[in-house]
Amino acid sequence: MDAGAGTGYYLSGVLDRVPGAVGLAMDISKHAARRAARAHPRAGAVVADLWRPLPVRTGAVDAIVNVFAPRNAPEFHRVLGRGGALLTLTPSVRHLGPLVEALGLISVDEHKDDRLEASLAGHFALESREGLDVEVALDHAEAATLVGMGPSAHHIPPDELRRRIEPLAEPLTVPLSFVLSTFRRLD
Ligand SMILES: C[S@@+](CC[C@H](N)C(=O)[O-])C[C@H]1O[C@@H](n2cnc3c(N)ncnc32)[C@H](O)[C@@H]1O
């Protein structure tokens, strides 16, 4: 199950690597769910709010993927079977580097990893944590698209965003920096 699956891009990648597995994309956006349902021949999709009881039978899921999306520890615990895995991808403090200050984006709390672990405590135990770092060269339009996908989009009107991007170098090298955490369901 991909919780907060968006277009189903990551669910599709997982299904490609696990022959025979079937995947469920869950998202509050019906547009996202519609796309995710077509992301892979072995994927289905459901529109659901991750903060509400999930429309999934208890113990029916082997693994949950959660990429930059909300996490509901009690419900993730309920739908996973014994020994089930929860894989989360979250931004590290280095994520988007120079863009954060230059554009006034919401920054990543340096204690985010600890807060994530605390929010899952009692339901999940941290098994491993891995850093993933890449760099991309963005033109201004790509930088605007990237910011538009994130939480800062709600805080910076599009015209203001374009004004802040204008003086930046083009292309601009930007770090994409993630933490992949694997949690194991506690009995
Ligand atoms: C930053 S996007 C990540 C999408 C996808 N995981 C990816 O990485 O491509 C966050 C996703 O979570 C979904 N989402 C946000 N709040 C949600 C909620 N309460 N319940 C279900 N989905 C939610 C959004 O609709 C969006 O598709």
PDB file of C-alpha atoms and ligand atoms in Angstrom:
ATOM      1  CA  MET A   1       0.000   0.000   0.000  1.00  0.00           C
ATOM      2  CA  ASP A   2       1.259   3.466  -0.910  1.00  0.00           C
ATOM      3  CA  ALA A   3      -0.184   5.921   1.604  1.00  0.00           C
ATOM      4  CA  GLY A   4      -0.424   9.369  -0.005  1.00  0.00           C
ATOM      5  CA  ALA A   5       0.514   7.833  -3.348  1.00  0.00           C
ATOM      6  CA  GLY A   6       0.099  10.881  -5.584  1.00  0.00           C
ATOM      7  CA  THR A   7       0.362   9.663  -9.180  1.00  0.00           C
ATOM      8  CA  GLY A   8       1.453   6.182  -8.074  1.00  0.00           C
ATOM      9  CA  TYR A   9       4.995   6.642  -9.382  1.00  0.00           C
ATOM     10  CA  TYR A  10       6.651   4.984  -6.387  1.00  0.00           C
ATOM     11  CA  LEU A  11       4.034   2.269  -5.998  1.00  0.00           C
ATOM     12  CA  SER A  12       4.636   1.355  -9.615  1.00  0.00           C
ATOM     13  CA  GLY A  13       8.392   1.150  -8.976  1.00  0.00           C
ATOM     14  CA  VAL A  14       7.846  -1.147  -6.007  1.00  0.00           C
ATOM     15  CA  LEU A  15       5.471  -3.421  -7.954  1.00  0.00           C
ATOM     16  CA  ASP A  16       8.001  -3.715 -10.780  1.00  0.00           C
ATOM     17  CA  ARG A  17      10.508  -5.060  -8.257  1.00  0.00           C
ATOM     18  CA  VAL A  18       8.116  -7.440  -6.470  1.00  0.00           C
ATOM     19  CA  PRO A  19       6.705  -9.829  -9.081  1.00  0.00           C
ATOM     20  CA  GLY A  20       3.219 -11.059  -8.268  1.00  0.00           C
ATOM     21  CA  ALA A  21       2.523  -8.444  -5.604  1.00  0.00           C
ATOM     22  CA  VAL A  22      -0.563  -6.256  -5.870  1.00  0.00           C
ATOM     23  CA  GLY A  23      -0.555  -2.646  -4.730  1.00  0.00           C
ATOM     24  CA  LEU A  24      -3.096  -0.209  -3.381  1.00  0.00           C
ATOM     25  CA  ALA A  25      -2.607   3.520  -3.898  1.00  0.00           C
ATOM     26  CA  MET A  26      -4.382   5.675  -1.334  1.00  0.00           C
ATOM     27  CA  ASP A  27      -4.792   9.417  -1.702  1.00  0.00           C
ATOM     28  CA  ILE A  28      -7.242  12.097  -0.630  1.00  0.00           C
ATOM     29  CA  SER A  29      -7.167  13.557  -4.160  1.00  0.00           C
ATOM     30  CA  LYS A  30      -9.482  11.837  -6.628  1.00  0.00           C
ATOM     31  CA  HIS A  31      -7.338  13.153  -9.485  1.00  0.00           C
ATOM     32  CA  ALA A  32      -4.254  11.523  -7.968  1.00  0.00           C
ATOM     33  CA  ALA A  33      -6.109   8.267  -7.286  1.00  0.00           C
ATOM     34  CA  ARG A  34      -7.405   8.174 -10.858  1.00  0.00           C
ATOM     35  CA  ARG A  35      -3.862   8.444 -12.212  1.00  0.00           C
ATOM     36  CA  ALA A  36      -2.426   6.042  -9.638  1.00  0.00           C
ATOM     37  CA  ALA A  37      -4.996   3.396 -10.599  1.00  0.00           C
ATOM     38  CA  ARG A  38      -3.444   3.383 -14.088  1.00  0.00           C
ATOM     39  CA  ALA A  39       0.159   3.524 -12.877  1.00  0.00           C
ATOM     40  CA  HIS A  40       0.689  -0.240 -12.965  1.00  0.00           C
ATOM     41  CA  PRO A  41      -1.296  -3.289 -14.131  1.00  0.00           C
ATOM     42  CA  ARG A  42      -1.195  -4.712 -10.598  1.00  0.00           C
ATOM     43  CA  ALA A  43      -2.213  -1.455  -8.864  1.00  0.00           C
ATOM     44  CA  GLY A  44      -5.595  -0.304  -7.665  1.00  0.00           C
ATOM     45  CA  ALA A  45      -6.445   3.002  -6.057  1.00  0.00           C
ATOM     46  CA  VAL A  46      -8.798   4.370  -3.441  1.00  0.00           C
ATOM     47  CA  VAL A  47      -9.679   7.923  -2.428  1.00  0.00           C
ATOM     48  CA  ALA A  48      -9.321   8.139   1.337  1.00  0.00           C
ATOM     49  CA  ASP A  49      -8.202  10.538   4.064  1.00  0.00           C
ATOM     50  CA  LEU A  50      -5.168   9.112   5.862  1.00  0.00           C
ATOM     51  CA  TRP A  51      -6.309  10.814   9.062  1.00  0.00           C
ATOM     52  CA  ARG A  52      -9.541   8.819   9.113  1.00  0.00           C
ATOM     53  CA  PRO A  53     -10.068   5.064   9.599  1.00  0.00           C
ATOM     54  CA  LEU A  54      -8.614   3.497   6.439  1.00  0.00           C
ATOM     55  CA  PRO A  55     -10.882   1.452   4.133  1.00  0.00           C
ATOM     56  CA  VAL A  56      -8.621  -1.604   4.376  1.00  0.00           C
ATOM     57  CA  ARG A  57      -9.140  -4.883   6.229  1.00  0.00           C
ATOM     58  CA  THR A  58      -7.105  -5.446   9.421  1.00  0.00           C
ATOM     59  CA  GLY A  59      -3.797  -7.206   8.753  1.00  0.00           C
ATOM     60  CA  ALA A  60      -4.310  -7.248   4.965  1.00  0.00           C
ATOM     61  CA  VAL A  61      -1.133  -5.338   4.009  1.00  0.00           C
ATOM     62  CA  ASP A  62       2.491  -6.573   3.902  1.00  0.00           C
ATOM     63  CA  ALA A  63       4.227  -3.235   3.465  1.00  0.00           C
ATOM     64  CA  ILE A  64       3.367   0.459   3.419  1.00  0.00           C
ATOM     65  CA  VAL A  65       5.270   3.022   1.375  1.00  0.00           C
ATOM     66  CA  ASN A  66       4.922   6.630   2.472  1.00  0.00           C
ATOM     67  CA  VAL A  67       6.687   9.309   0.436  1.00  0.00           C
ATOM     68  CA  PHE A  68       6.315  12.913   1.616  1.00  0.00           C
ATOM     69  CA  ALA A  69       2.795  12.215   2.879  1.00  0.00           C
ATOM     70  CA  PRO A  70       0.898  12.069   6.208  1.00  0.00           C
ATOM     71  CA  ARG A  71       1.390   9.087   8.538  1.00  0.00           C
ATOM     72  CA  ASN A  72      -1.344   7.620  10.724  1.00  0.00           C
ATOM     73  CA  ALA A  73       0.500   5.288  13.112  1.00  0.00           C
ATOM     74  CA  PRO A  74      -2.481   3.449  14.690  1.00  0.00           C
ATOM     75  CA  GLU A  75      -4.164   2.838  11.330  1.00  0.00           C
ATOM     76  CA  PHE A  76      -0.914   1.811   9.591  1.00  0.00           C
ATOM     77  CA  HIS A  77      -0.369  -0.633  12.478  1.00  0.00           C
ATOM     78  CA  ARG A  78      -3.894  -2.026  12.153  1.00  0.00           C
ATOM     79  CA  VAL A  79      -3.818  -2.674   8.405  1.00  0.00           C
ATOM     80  CA  LEU A  80      -0.326  -4.215   8.400  1.00  0.00           C
ATOM     81  CA  GLY A  81       0.117  -7.902   9.115  1.00  0.00           C
ATOM     82  CA  ARG A  82       2.561  -9.253  11.712  1.00  0.00           C
ATOM     83  CA  GLY A  83       6.123  -8.129  10.992  1.00  0.00           C
ATOM     84  CA  GLY A  84       4.898  -5.732   8.310  1.00  0.00           C
ATOM     85  CA  ALA A  85       7.176  -2.931   7.124  1.00  0.00           C
ATOM     86  CA  LEU A  86       6.579   0.798   6.907  1.00  0.00           C
ATOM     87  CA  LEU A  87       8.987   2.629   4.594  1.00  0.00           C
ATOM     88  CA  THR A  88       8.978   6.403   4.855  1.00  0.00           C
ATOM     89  CA  LEU A  89      10.786   8.921   2.694  1.00  0.00           C
ATOM     90  CA  THR A  90      11.180  12.341   4.280  1.00  0.00           C
ATOM     91  CA  PRO A  91      13.258  15.414   3.401  1.00  0.00           C
ATOM     92  CA  SER A  92      16.555  15.996   5.240  1.00  0.00           C
ATOM     93  CA  VAL A  93      17.678  19.448   6.428  1.00  0.00           C
ATOM     94  CA  ARG A  94      19.740  19.751   3.221  1.00  0.00           C
ATOM     95  CA  HIS A  95      16.710  19.306   0.956  1.00  0.00           C
ATOM     96  CA  LEU A  96      16.470  22.113  -1.663  1.00  0.00           C
ATOM     97  CA  GLY A  97      19.447  23.931   0.026  1.00  0.00           C
ATOM     98  CA  PRO A  98      19.804  27.399  -1.511  1.00  0.00           C
ATOM     99  CA  LEU A  99      16.169  27.542  -2.611  1.00  0.00           C
ATOM    100  CA  VAL A 100      14.933  27.490   0.994  1.00  0.00           C
ATOM    101  CA  GLU A 101      16.590  30.763   1.971  1.00  0.00           C
ATOM    102  CA  ALA A 102      16.378  32.515  -1.387  1.00  0.00           C
ATOM    103  CA  LEU A 103      12.655  31.869  -1.790  1.00  0.00           C
ATOM    104  CA  GLY A 104      11.622  31.866   1.882  1.00  0.00           C
ATOM    105  CA  LEU A 105      10.421  28.266   1.785  1.00  0.00           C
ATOM    106  CA  ILE A 106       9.324  26.330   4.849  1.00  0.00           C
ATOM    107  CA  SER A 107      12.519  24.742   6.193  1.00  0.00           C
ATOM    108  CA  VAL A 108      12.907  21.182   7.461  1.00  0.00           C
ATOM    109  CA  ASP A 109      13.131  20.923  11.244  1.00  0.00           C
ATOM    110  CA  GLU A 110      16.545  19.515  12.227  1.00  0.00           C
ATOM    111  CA  HIS A 111      14.801  17.144  14.670  1.00  0.00           C
ATOM    112  CA  LYS A 112      12.402  15.820  12.034  1.00  0.00           C
ATOM    113  CA  ASP A 113      13.819  12.271  12.144  1.00  0.00           C
ATOM    114  CA  ASP A 114      13.399  12.109  15.924  1.00  0.00           C
ATOM    115  CA  ARG A 115       9.887  13.500  15.697  1.00  0.00           C
ATOM    116  CA  LEU A 116       9.010  10.933  13.038  1.00  0.00           C
ATOM    117  CA  GLU A 117      10.265   8.116  15.253  1.00  0.00           C
ATOM    118  CA  ALA A 118       8.400   9.516  18.270  1.00  0.00           C
ATOM    119  CA  SER A 119       5.164   9.811  16.288  1.00  0.00           C
ATOM    120  CA  LEU A 120       5.357   6.095  15.409  1.00  0.00           C
ATOM    121  CA  ALA A 121       6.555   4.907  18.844  1.00  0.00           C
ATOM    122  CA  GLY A 122       4.405   2.219  20.422  1.00  0.00           C
ATOM    123  CA  HIS A 123       3.302   1.021  16.986  1.00  0.00           C
ATOM    124  CA  PHE A 124       6.590   0.725  15.059  1.00  0.00           C
ATOM    125  CA  ALA A 125      10.300   0.237  15.782  1.00  0.00           C
ATOM    126  CA  LEU A 126      12.940   1.909  13.629  1.00  0.00           C
ATOM    127  CA  GLU A 127      14.953  -0.759  11.817  1.00  0.00           C
ATOM    128  CA  SER A 128      17.209   1.294   9.550  1.00  0.00           C
ATOM    129  CA  ARG A 129      17.752   4.767   8.262  1.00  0.00           C
ATOM    130  CA  GLU A 130      19.533   5.680   5.069  1.00  0.00           C
ATOM    131  CA  GLY A 131      20.422   9.029   3.484  1.00  0.00           C
ATOM    132  CA  LEU A 132      19.835   9.610  -0.230  1.00  0.00           C
ATOM    133  CA  ASP A 133      21.412  12.678  -1.833  1.00  0.00           C
ATOM    134  CA  VAL A 134      21.373  13.834  -5.439  1.00  0.00           C
ATOM    135  CA  GLU A 135      21.779  17.171  -7.194  1.00  0.00           C
ATOM    136  CA  VAL A 136      19.683  18.563 -10.006  1.00  0.00           C
ATOM    137  CA  ALA A 137      20.186  21.585 -12.244  1.00  0.00           C
ATOM    138  CA  LEU A 138      16.920  23.521 -12.501  1.00  0.00           C
ATOM    139  CA  ASP A 139      15.839  26.335 -14.780  1.00  0.00           C
ATOM    140  CA  HIS A 140      13.443  28.894 -13.331  1.00  0.00           C
ATOM    141  CA  ALA A 141      10.298  27.159 -14.578  1.00  0.00           C
ATOM    142  CA  GLU A 142      11.419  23.864 -13.018  1.00  0.00           C
ATOM    143  CA  ALA A 143      12.233  25.606  -9.726  1.00  0.00           C
ATOM    144  CA  ALA A 144       8.712  27.098  -9.700  1.00  0.00           C
ATOM    145  CA  THR A 145       7.192  23.669 -10.398  1.00  0.00           C
ATOM    146  CA  LEU A 146       9.231  22.084  -7.616  1.00  0.00           C
ATOM    147  CA  VAL A 147       8.189  24.727  -5.079  1.00  0.00           C
ATOM    148  CA  GLY A 148       4.595  24.439  -6.282  1.00  0.00           C
ATOM    149  CA  MET A 149       4.585  20.751  -5.328  1.00  0.00           C
ATOM    150  CA  GLY A 150       5.667  21.392  -1.747  1.00  0.00           C
ATOM    151  CA  PRO A 151       4.113  22.813   1.415  1.00  0.00           C
ATOM    152  CA  SER A 152       5.387  26.329   0.672  1.00  0.00           C
ATOM    153  CA  ALA A 153       3.011  26.545  -2.293  1.00  0.00           C
ATOM    154  CA  HIS A 154       0.227  27.445   0.138  1.00  0.00           C
ATOM    155  CA  HIS A 155       2.255  30.344   1.563  1.00  0.00           C
ATOM    156  CA  ILE A 156       3.739  32.051  -1.499  1.00  0.00           C
ATOM    157  CA  PRO A 157       1.386  33.359  -4.225  1.00  0.00           C
ATOM    158  CA  PRO A 158       2.562  32.362  -7.762  1.00  0.00           C
ATOM    159  CA  ASP A 159       3.420  35.974  -8.806  1.00  0.00           C
ATOM    160  CA  GLU A 160       5.493  36.486  -5.683  1.00  0.00           C
ATOM    161  CA  LEU A 161       7.249  33.153  -6.259  1.00  0.00           C
ATOM    162  CA  ARG A 162       8.169  34.208  -9.828  1.00  0.00           C
ATOM    163  CA  ARG A 163       9.521  37.528  -8.478  1.00  0.00           C
ATOM    164  CA  ARG A 164      11.735  35.712  -5.956  1.00  0.00           C
ATOM    165  CA  ILE A 165      12.995  33.200  -8.547  1.00  0.00           C
ATOM    166  CA  GLU A 166      13.881  35.846 -11.168  1.00  0.00           C
ATOM    167  CA  PRO A 167      17.285  36.926  -9.689  1.00  0.00           C
ATOM    168  CA  LEU A 168      18.508  33.332  -9.145  1.00  0.00           C
ATOM    169  CA  ALA A 169      21.183  31.735 -11.323  1.00  0.00           C
ATOM    170  CA  GLU A 170      19.885  29.698 -14.252  1.00  0.00           C
ATOM    171  CA  PRO A 171      20.392  26.809 -14.246  1.00  0.00           C
ATOM    172  CA  LEU A 172      20.610  26.548 -10.476  1.00  0.00           C
ATOM    173  CA  THR A 173      22.140  23.462  -8.852  1.00  0.00           C
ATOM    174  CA  VAL A 174      19.857  22.264  -6.071  1.00  0.00           C
ATOM    175  CA  PRO A 175      20.409  19.375  -3.646  1.00  0.00           C
ATOM    176  CA  LEU A 176      17.590  16.878  -3.242  1.00  0.00           C
ATOM    177  CA  SER A 177      18.221  15.186   0.076  1.00  0.00           C
ATOM    178  CA  PHE A 178      16.092  12.475   1.635  1.00  0.00           C
ATOM    179  CA  VAL A 179      15.979  10.079   4.562  1.00  0.00           C
ATOM    180  CA  LEU A 180      14.628   6.604   3.846  1.00  0.00           C
ATOM    181  CA  SER A 181      13.511   5.003   7.115  1.00  0.00           C
ATOM    182  CA  THR A 182      12.366   1.413   7.525  1.00  0.00           C
ATOM    183  CA  PHE A 183      10.082   0.746  10.471  1.00  0.00           C
ATOM    184  CA  ARG A 184       8.875  -2.680  11.590  1.00  0.00           C
ATOM    185  CA  ARG A 185       5.394  -3.203  12.998  1.00  0.00           C
ATOM    186  CA  LEU A 186       5.430  -4.010  16.703  1.00  0.00           C
ATOM    187  CA  ASP A 187       3.224  -6.910  17.859  1.00  0.00           C
TER     188      ASP A 187
HETATM  189  C1  LIG B   1       3.955  15.621  -1.677  1.00  0.00           C
HETATM  190  S1  LIG B   1       2.712  14.598  -2.376  1.00  0.00           S
HETATM  191  C2  LIG B   1       3.571  13.044  -2.521  1.00  0.00           C
HETATM  192  C3  LIG B   1       2.935  12.131  -3.513  1.00  0.00           C
HETATM  193  C4  LIG B   1       3.686  10.814  -3.775  1.00  0.00           C
HETATM  194  N1  LIG B   1       3.935  10.072  -2.554  1.00  0.00           N
HETATM  195  C5  LIG B   1       4.991  11.103  -4.481  1.00  0.00           C
HETATM  196  O1  LIG B   1       6.026  11.186  -3.805  1.00  0.00           O
HETATM  197  O2  LIG B   1       4.982  11.260  -5.710  1.00  0.00           O
HETATM  198  C6  LIG B   1       1.635  14.276  -0.990  1.00  0.00           C
HETATM  199  C7  LIG B   1       0.426  13.463  -1.344  1.00  0.00           C
HETATM  200  O3  LIG B   1      -0.299  13.176  -0.159  1.00  0.00           O
HETATM  201  C8  LIG B   1      -1.677  13.361  -0.404  1.00  0.00           C
HETATM  202  N2  LIG B   1      -2.326  13.680   0.874  1.00  0.00           N
HETATM  203  C9  LIG B   1      -2.162  14.803   1.609  1.00  0.00           C
HETATM  204  N3  LIG B   1      -2.911  14.740   2.723  1.00  0.00           N
HETATM  205  C10 LIG B   1      -3.578  13.556   2.661  1.00  0.00           C
HETATM  206  C11 LIG B   1      -4.527  12.918   3.518  1.00  0.00           C
HETATM  207  N4  LIG B   1      -4.935  13.476   4.657  1.00  0.00           N
HETATM  208  N5  LIG B   1      -4.987  11.693   3.153  1.00  0.00           N
HETATM  209  C12 LIG B   1      -4.568  11.116   2.001  1.00  0.00           C
HETATM  210  N6  LIG B   1      -3.679  11.673   1.165  1.00  0.00           N
HETATM  211  C13 LIG B   1      -3.196  12.886   1.491  1.00  0.00           C
HETATM  212  C14 LIG B   1      -1.747  14.488  -1.407  1.00  0.00           C
HETATM  213  O4  LIG B   1      -2.962  14.482  -2.126  1.00  0.00           O
HETATM  214  C15 LIG B   1      -0.519  14.176  -2.286  1.00  0.00           C
HETATM  215  O5  LIG B   1      -0.856  13.335  -3.364  1.00  0.00           O
END
